Structure formats: structure tokens, C-alpha cells
């Protein structure tokens, strides 16, 4: 087996797509905090009601669910449910040695579907729209996993 290197265009393609997805997922935590502070609510833990420089006037209502904060949390949960599969399937898939153009189409296509899904969820689009944006990414994962399985079995 050859050493992994970012000079390998397949690995570089995966690294770019994976890094974009990791950064997107991590940014959701920051977006949650920004939204909680902007809404002055949507906190989850009782200790969040202690007086601090960022919460100078604590109020028990701050622990009530806030739809604008909860929307971000749902988006983050969706990432948590989907991105680990992409990270694993994408890495295994590039080990099959696919054509570069196909790997780029699949990996970057997945990134585009996830970003479009985020935009739809963030702007409150109906489930049908979100599902239409989620489905291509799911099919990409299924294809990559299936192709990897076949390659591992010697086909």
C-alpha cells in the first residue's frame, strides 16, 4: 500500500470535501451560540441562568425552547446523523481508485447537497424541498459504499 499524501488528487479531493463538511458542522455550534445570545433564550442548562457578563439579567424564561435556536440545533443534529457516514464512505471510496472526475463529482456533489439542505432548513422550507435536497446526497453515499464493498470483495 502506498503512503497517503495530499499530492494524490483523489485524497486531496476527499480532504477538501471532508474539511468543508467538518467546518460546516463545527460552525453550527457557533451559530447556535450566536442565535442563543441574539434571542437571549433557548438555553438548555439551569446553570445558564447564572449572572455573567454575557447574561447580565438572567430570567427563567431563557430556559424555554426558542424556535429560532431549536432550528439550528435540528440542523446540527441532521449533520451529526449524516456527516460521519460521508467521512467514512468517502475515504473508503477513494481507496478503490475511482476516476478522479467521478470522485470529484460524487464528493463535491455531496458537499453541494448538504449546503443546499442547510440553506433550505435554515430558511424554513417545507419537508419536501429538504427531502429533495437530502436524497441526492444519500444516493451518493449508497453508491460510494456499494462500490467500496464490491471493490473489497474483488469485483
Short mmCIF file of C-alpha atoms in Angstrom, two decimals:
data_model
loop_
_atom_site.label_atom_id
_atom_site.label_comp_id
_atom_site.label_asym_id
_atom_site.label_seq_id
_atom_site.Cartn_x
_atom_site.Cartn_y
_atom_site.Cartn_z
CA UNK A 1 0.00 0.00 0.00
CA UNK A 2 1.30 3.44 -0.84
CA UNK A 3 1.50 6.21 1.71
CA UNK A 4 -1.37 8.64 1.85
CA UNK A 5 -0.45 12.06 0.51
CA UNK A 6 -2.37 15.22 -0.30
CA UNK A 7 -0.38 15.25 -3.53
CA UNK A 8 -2.66 12.39 -4.61
CA UNK A 9 -5.54 14.13 -6.41
CA UNK A 10 -8.06 11.59 -5.08
CA UNK A 11 -7.04 12.12 -1.48
CA UNK A 12 -6.88 15.89 -2.00
CA UNK A 13 -10.43 15.82 -3.38
CA UNK A 14 -11.62 13.89 -0.35
CA UNK A 15 -9.69 16.17 2.02
CA UNK A 16 -11.29 19.28 0.54
CA UNK A 17 -14.81 17.85 0.67
CA UNK A 18 -14.35 16.37 4.15
CA UNK A 19 -12.81 19.57 5.52
CA UNK A 20 -15.66 21.67 4.13
CA UNK A 21 -18.18 19.37 5.81
CA UNK A 22 -16.29 19.37 9.10
CA UNK A 23 -16.07 23.16 9.08
CA UNK A 24 -19.76 23.41 8.24
CA UNK A 25 -20.67 21.06 11.10
CA UNK A 26 -18.44 22.85 13.61
CA UNK A 27 -19.84 26.22 12.54
CA UNK A 28 -23.29 25.05 13.62
CA UNK A 29 -22.19 25.15 17.28
CA UNK A 30 -21.06 28.73 16.82
CA UNK A 31 -24.29 29.59 15.04
CA UNK A 32 -26.25 28.10 17.95
CA UNK A 33 -24.40 30.28 20.44
CA UNK A 34 -24.84 33.41 18.31
CA UNK A 35 -28.55 32.66 17.93
CA UNK A 36 -28.98 31.99 21.69
CA UNK A 37 -27.30 35.26 22.56
CA UNK A 38 -29.25 37.15 19.91
CA UNK A 39 -32.54 35.69 21.12
CA UNK A 40 -31.49 35.90 24.78
CA UNK A 41 -33.01 32.46 25.19
CA UNK A 42 -33.10 28.88 24.13
CA UNK A 43 -30.63 27.94 26.83
CA UNK A 44 -30.69 24.32 27.97
CA UNK A 45 -28.97 24.06 31.33
CA UNK A 46 -30.02 25.60 34.67
CA UNK A 47 -26.51 26.93 35.21
CA UNK A 48 -27.02 29.08 32.10
CA UNK A 49 -29.26 31.27 34.27
CA UNK A 50 -26.39 32.44 36.42
CA UNK A 51 -25.49 36.10 36.09
CA UNK A 52 -22.48 36.52 33.82
CA UNK A 53 -21.11 39.24 31.54
CA UNK A 54 -22.91 37.59 28.58
CA UNK A 55 -26.13 37.13 30.58
CA UNK A 56 -26.35 40.14 32.90
CA UNK A 57 -30.11 39.73 33.52
CA UNK A 58 -30.89 36.02 33.83
CA UNK A 59 -34.52 35.04 33.51
CA UNK A 60 -36.12 31.59 33.94
CA UNK A 61 -37.83 32.08 30.55
CA UNK A 62 -34.39 31.78 28.95
CA UNK A 63 -34.66 28.01 29.51
CA UNK A 64 -37.85 27.80 27.46
CA UNK A 65 -37.48 26.35 23.96
CA UNK A 66 -36.87 29.02 21.34
CA UNK A 67 -37.82 28.02 17.81
CA UNK A 68 -35.04 30.04 16.18
CA UNK A 69 -32.43 28.35 18.38
CA UNK A 70 -34.04 24.92 18.08
CA UNK A 71 -33.98 25.17 14.28
CA UNK A 72 -30.18 25.49 14.40
CA UNK A 73 -29.97 22.56 16.79
CA UNK A 74 -32.06 20.43 14.43
CA UNK A 75 -29.76 21.31 11.55
CA UNK A 76 -26.77 20.37 13.69
CA UNK A 77 -28.41 17.07 14.66
CA UNK A 78 -29.03 16.34 10.99
CA UNK A 79 -25.32 16.92 10.33
CA UNK A 80 -24.43 14.62 13.23
CA UNK A 81 -26.65 11.92 11.73
CA UNK A 82 -25.25 12.22 8.19
CA UNK A 83 -21.68 13.51 8.10
CA UNK A 84 -19.95 10.57 9.83
CA UNK A 85 -21.22 8.30 7.05
CA UNK A 86 -19.86 10.67 4.44
CA UNK A 87 -16.47 10.92 6.12
CA UNK A 88 -16.14 7.13 6.31
CA UNK A 89 -17.70 6.27 2.94
CA UNK A 90 -15.76 8.98 1.11
CA UNK A 91 -12.41 7.87 2.48
CA UNK A 92 -13.09 4.20 1.75
CA UNK A 93 -14.38 5.06 -1.70
CA UNK A 94 -11.22 6.89 -2.77
CA UNK A 95 -9.23 3.82 -1.74
CA UNK A 96 -10.97 1.97 -4.59
CA UNK A 97 -9.07 4.18 -7.05
CA UNK A 98 -12.04 5.63 -8.94
CA UNK A 99 -11.57 8.02 -11.85
CA UNK A 100 -10.75 11.47 -10.49
CA UNK A 101 -13.66 13.11 -12.32
CA UNK A 102 -16.12 10.67 -10.74
CA UNK A 103 -14.69 11.09 -7.25
CA UNK A 104 -14.87 14.87 -7.62
CA UNK A 105 -18.43 14.71 -8.92
CA UNK A 106 -19.52 12.49 -6.01
CA UNK A 107 -17.61 14.12 -3.17
CA UNK A 108 -18.22 17.72 -4.21
CA UNK A 109 -21.77 16.82 -5.18
CA UNK A 110 -22.36 15.61 -1.65
CA UNK A 111 -21.00 18.88 -0.26
CA UNK A 112 -23.31 20.88 -2.51
CA UNK A 113 -26.35 18.82 -1.48
CA UNK A 114 -25.55 19.30 2.21
CA UNK A 115 -25.06 23.05 1.82
CA UNK A 116 -28.31 23.32 -0.15
CA UNK A 117 -30.07 21.23 2.51
CA UNK A 118 -28.71 23.58 5.19
CA UNK A 119 -30.00 26.62 3.29
CA UNK A 120 -33.43 25.04 2.91
CA UNK A 121 -33.62 24.05 6.57
CA UNK A 122 -32.27 27.40 7.79
CA UNK A 123 -34.88 29.31 5.77
CA UNK A 124 -37.76 27.09 6.90
CA UNK A 125 -38.52 25.34 3.62
CA UNK A 126 -41.06 22.53 3.63
CA UNK A 127 -40.03 18.94 4.18
CA UNK A 128 -40.50 18.05 0.50
CA UNK A 129 -37.83 20.55 -0.51
CA UNK A 130 -35.44 19.46 2.22
CA UNK A 131 -36.00 15.81 1.27
CA UNK A 132 -35.37 16.58 -2.40
CA UNK A 133 -32.03 18.13 -1.42
CA UNK A 134 -31.13 15.36 1.04
CA UNK A 135 -31.90 12.48 -1.33
CA UNK A 136 -29.07 13.01 -3.87
CA UNK A 137 -26.53 13.12 -1.03
CA UNK A 138 -27.93 9.90 0.40
CA UNK A 139 -27.76 8.24 -3.01
CA UNK A 140 -24.15 9.37 -3.36
CA UNK A 141 -23.34 7.70 -0.02
CA UNK A 142 -25.08 4.50 -1.08
CA UNK A 143 -23.20 4.45 -4.37
CA UNK A 144 -19.81 5.04 -2.73
CA UNK A 145 -20.47 2.42 -0.04
CA UNK A 146 -21.70 -0.11 -2.60
CA UNK A 147 -18.75 0.47 -4.91
CA UNK A 148 -16.36 0.14 -1.97
CA UNK A 149 -17.97 -3.11 -0.90
CA UNK A 150 -17.70 -4.52 -4.40
CA UNK A 151 -14.05 -3.47 -4.66
CA UNK A 152 -13.27 -5.05 -1.29
CA UNK A 153 -14.91 -8.29 -2.49
CA UNK A 154 -12.73 -8.24 -5.59
CA UNK A 155 -15.26 -7.04 -8.16
#
